[in-house]
């Protein structure tokens, strides 16, 4: 199915290619993070974003698809992490930063997979909201604290760029009904 680039523009509304159900989906604009959605009627999957202009009742026609994550492909390259972060946040921070690696505020989704002490996956993948990132680590928000010392993260950048890296959990704190989790990337020293 070819999704409309912008919701209901010129009357173009997305429909499932299997069962013709009206879908409140569209193709992402620049810097929007698409996710997998499934048609509630037939289960067909689409990589898209919710269309804010779609009829409200059509939102019952989709649900978020299952998250799949293969953490065998994580990077250990400090240079690759630094380049990915620089591409994601091309502008310098205006605040005075005393950290070894300045952090930049962001609002982006990432896929996460909990890992045990041997860095073996120990649970299902889940989505998190990243709130700041640097060359050396990241802080993200999740629904609950993590029970394991490591997490594999998959980030999505500009023009389909993506990076997978392992993070050691160093700090967790409650933020109302959510939990902020922060840590350091496990990368090789230069």
CSV table of C-alpha atoms in Angstrom, one decimal:
chain,number,residue,atom,x,y,z
A,1,UNK,CA,0.0,0.0,0.0
A,2,UNK,CA,1.2,3.5,-0.8
A,3,UNK,CA,0.4,5.7,2.1
A,4,UNK,CA,-0.6,9.4,1.5
A,5,UNK,CA,2.2,11.8,2.3
A,6,UNK,CA,-0.2,14.0,4.3
A,7,UNK,CA,-3.5,13.0,5.8
A,8,UNK,CA,-6.7,13.5,3.9
A,9,UNK,CA,-5.0,15.9,1.4
A,10,UNK,CA,-7.2,16.1,-1.6
A,11,UNK,CA,-9.4,13.4,-0.1
A,12,UNK,CA,-6.6,10.8,-0.1
A,13,UNK,CA,-7.2,8.5,2.8
A,14,UNK,CA,-5.1,5.3,3.4
A,15,UNK,CA,-6.8,2.0,3.1
A,16,UNK,CA,-5.5,-1.5,3.9
A,17,UNK,CA,-4.3,-3.3,0.7
A,18,UNK,CA,-5.7,-6.6,2.1
A,19,UNK,CA,-9.2,-5.8,3.4
A,20,UNK,CA,-9.7,-2.1,2.3
A,21,UNK,CA,-10.2,-0.9,5.9
A,22,UNK,CA,-9.7,2.8,6.3
A,23,UNK,CA,-6.4,3.4,8.1
A,24,UNK,CA,-5.4,6.6,10.0
A,25,UNK,CA,-1.8,6.3,8.7
A,26,UNK,CA,0.4,8.4,6.5
A,27,UNK,CA,4.1,8.5,5.4
A,28,UNK,CA,6.4,10.3,7.8
A,29,UNK,CA,7.6,13.8,7.3
A,30,UNK,CA,11.3,14.7,7.8
A,31,UNK,CA,12.5,13.8,11.3
A,32,UNK,CA,9.3,11.9,12.2
A,33,UNK,CA,9.8,8.3,13.5
A,34,UNK,CA,7.6,5.8,11.7
A,35,UNK,CA,6.6,2.6,13.6
A,36,UNK,CA,5.0,-0.6,12.6
A,37,UNK,CA,1.2,-0.5,12.7
A,38,UNK,CA,-1.1,-3.4,12.0
A,39,UNK,CA,-4.6,-3.4,10.5
A,40,UNK,CA,-7.0,-4.4,13.3
A,41,UNK,CA,-9.2,-6.3,10.8
A,42,UNK,CA,-6.7,-8.4,8.9
A,43,UNK,CA,-3.3,-7.9,10.7
A,44,UNK,CA,-1.4,-6.5,7.7
A,45,UNK,CA,1.6,-4.5,8.8
A,46,UNK,CA,2.6,-0.9,7.7
A,47,UNK,CA,5.6,1.3,8.6
A,48,UNK,CA,3.9,4.7,9.0
A,49,UNK,CA,2.9,7.4,11.5
A,50,UNK,CA,-0.6,8.2,12.8
A,51,UNK,CA,-2.3,10.8,10.6
A,52,UNK,CA,-3.6,13.6,12.9
A,53,UNK,CA,-6.1,14.6,10.2
A,54,UNK,CA,-7.7,11.2,9.8
A,55,UNK,CA,-11.2,10.7,11.1
A,56,UNK,CA,-11.1,9.9,14.8
A,57,UNK,CA,-13.1,6.7,14.6
A,58,UNK,CA,-10.6,5.3,12.1
A,59,UNK,CA,-8.0,5.1,14.9
A,60,UNK,CA,-9.7,2.0,16.1
A,61,UNK,CA,-8.7,0.3,12.8
A,62,UNK,CA,-5.0,0.0,13.7
A,63,UNK,CA,-2.8,-0.9,16.6
A,64,UNK,CA,1.0,-0.8,17.2
A,65,UNK,CA,2.7,-3.8,15.7
A,66,UNK,CA,5.1,-6.0,17.7
A,67,UNK,CA,8.6,-4.7,18.2
A,68,UNK,CA,11.4,-6.9,16.9
A,69,UNK,CA,15.0,-6.4,17.8
A,70,UNK,CA,18.2,-8.3,16.9
A,71,UNK,CA,21.0,-7.2,19.2
A,72,UNK,CA,23.7,-9.3,17.6
A,73,UNK,CA,24.6,-6.3,15.4
A,74,UNK,CA,25.4,-3.7,18.1
A,75,UNK,CA,28.3,-1.4,17.5
A,76,UNK,CA,31.4,-1.1,19.8
A,77,UNK,CA,32.9,1.8,17.8
A,78,UNK,CA,33.2,5.1,19.8
A,79,UNK,CA,33.7,6.9,16.4
A,80,UNK,CA,30.5,5.4,14.9
A,81,UNK,CA,28.5,6.5,18.0
A,82,UNK,CA,30.0,10.0,17.9
A,83,UNK,CA,29.2,10.3,14.2
A,84,UNK,CA,25.6,9.1,14.6
A,85,UNK,CA,25.0,11.6,17.5
A,86,UNK,CA,26.6,14.5,15.6
A,87,UNK,CA,24.4,13.7,12.6
A,88,UNK,CA,21.4,13.6,14.8
A,89,UNK,CA,22.2,16.8,16.6
A,90,UNK,CA,24.3,18.9,14.2
A,91,UNK,CA,24.1,22.2,16.2
A,92,UNK,CA,26.4,22.9,19.2
A,93,UNK,CA,24.8,23.2,22.6
A,94,UNK,CA,24.4,26.9,23.8
A,95,UNK,CA,24.7,26.0,27.5
A,96,UNK,CA,28.1,25.7,29.2
A,97,UNK,CA,28.7,22.0,29.6
A,98,UNK,CA,31.1,20.6,32.2
A,99,UNK,CA,30.7,17.0,31.3
A,100,UNK,CA,33.4,15.1,29.4
A,101,UNK,CA,30.9,14.6,26.6
A,102,UNK,CA,28.3,17.3,26.2
A,103,UNK,CA,24.7,16.1,26.1
A,104,UNK,CA,22.0,17.4,23.8
A,105,UNK,CA,18.3,17.4,24.5
A,106,UNK,CA,16.2,15.3,22.1
A,107,UNK,CA,12.8,13.8,21.8
A,108,UNK,CA,13.1,10.6,19.8
A,109,UNK,CA,11.9,7.0,20.1
A,110,UNK,CA,14.3,4.1,20.3
A,111,UNK,CA,13.9,0.4,20.5
A,112,UNK,CA,15.3,-1.3,23.6
A,113,UNK,CA,16.1,-4.9,24.6
A,114,UNK,CA,17.1,-5.8,28.2
A,115,UNK,CA,20.4,-7.7,28.6
A,116,UNK,CA,21.8,-9.6,31.5
A,117,UNK,CA,25.3,-9.4,33.0
A,118,UNK,CA,26.7,-11.4,30.1
A,119,UNK,CA,24.9,-9.1,27.6
A,120,UNK,CA,22.5,-11.8,26.6
A,121,UNK,CA,18.9,-10.8,25.8
A,122,UNK,CA,16.5,-11.6,28.7
A,123,UNK,CA,13.2,-10.1,27.6
A,124,UNK,CA,11.1,-8.7,24.8
A,125,UNK,CA,12.0,-5.5,23.0
A,126,UNK,CA,10.1,-2.4,24.0
A,127,UNK,CA,10.0,1.3,22.9
A,128,UNK,CA,11.5,4.1,25.0
A,129,UNK,CA,11.6,7.9,24.7
A,130,UNK,CA,15.1,9.3,24.6
A,131,UNK,CA,15.4,12.7,26.3
A,132,UNK,CA,19.1,13.5,26.0
A,133,UNK,CA,22.1,11.9,24.2
A,134,UNK,CA,25.8,12.4,24.0
A,135,UNK,CA,28.8,10.7,22.5
A,136,UNK,CA,29.2,8.7,25.7
A,137,UNK,CA,25.6,7.9,26.8
A,138,UNK,CA,21.9,8.5,26.8
A,139,UNK,CA,19.0,9.1,29.1
A,140,UNK,CA,15.5,7.7,28.3
A,141,UNK,CA,12.1,7.4,29.8
A,142,UNK,CA,10.3,4.0,30.2
A,143,UNK,CA,7.2,2.8,32.0
A,144,UNK,CA,9.1,1.0,34.7
A,145,UNK,CA,12.6,0.5,36.1
A,146,UNK,CA,14.8,-2.1,34.4
A,147,UNK,CA,15.7,-5.2,36.3
A,148,UNK,CA,18.9,-5.9,34.3
A,149,UNK,CA,22.3,-4.1,34.2
A,150,UNK,CA,22.5,-3.6,30.4
A,151,UNK,CA,20.2,-2.6,27.6
A,152,UNK,CA,20.7,-2.8,23.8
A,153,UNK,CA,19.3,0.3,22.0
A,154,UNK,CA,18.5,0.9,18.4
A,155,UNK,CA,18.3,4.5,17.3
A,156,UNK,CA,16.9,5.8,14.0
A,157,UNK,CA,18.5,8.9,12.5
A,158,UNK,CA,18.3,10.9,9.3
A,159,UNK,CA,17.5,9.2,6.0
A,160,UNK,CA,17.2,5.6,7.4
A,161,UNK,CA,20.5,5.8,9.3
A,162,UNK,CA,20.3,3.6,12.3
A,163,UNK,CA,22.7,2.5,15.1
A,164,UNK,CA,22.6,-0.3,17.6
A,165,UNK,CA,24.7,0.0,20.8
A,166,UNK,CA,24.8,-1.5,24.3
A,167,UNK,CA,24.3,0.7,27.3
A,168,UNK,CA,25.3,0.0,30.9
A,169,UNK,CA,22.6,1.2,33.2
A,170,UNK,CA,24.1,3.6,35.7
A,171,UNK,CA,21.1,5.5,37.1
A,172,UNK,CA,17.3,5.1,37.4
A,173,UNK,CA,14.9,7.5,39.1
A,174,UNK,CA,11.1,7.8,39.2
A,175,UNK,CA,9.5,10.6,37.3
A,176,UNK,CA,5.9,10.3,38.4
A,177,UNK,CA,4.4,7.2,36.8
A,178,UNK,CA,7.5,6.8,34.6
A,179,UNK,CA,11.1,6.0,35.2
A,180,UNK,CA,14.2,7.8,33.8
A,181,UNK,CA,17.0,5.4,32.9
A,182,UNK,CA,20.5,6.7,32.1
A,183,UNK,CA,23.8,5.1,31.3
A,184,UNK,CA,27.0,4.9,29.4
A,185,UNK,CA,27.5,3.3,26.0
A,186,UNK,CA,29.8,0.3,26.0
A,187,UNK,CA,32.2,1.3,23.2
A,188,UNK,CA,35.9,0.6,22.7
A,189,UNK,CA,38.3,3.4,23.7
A,190,UNK,CA,40.1,5.2,20.8
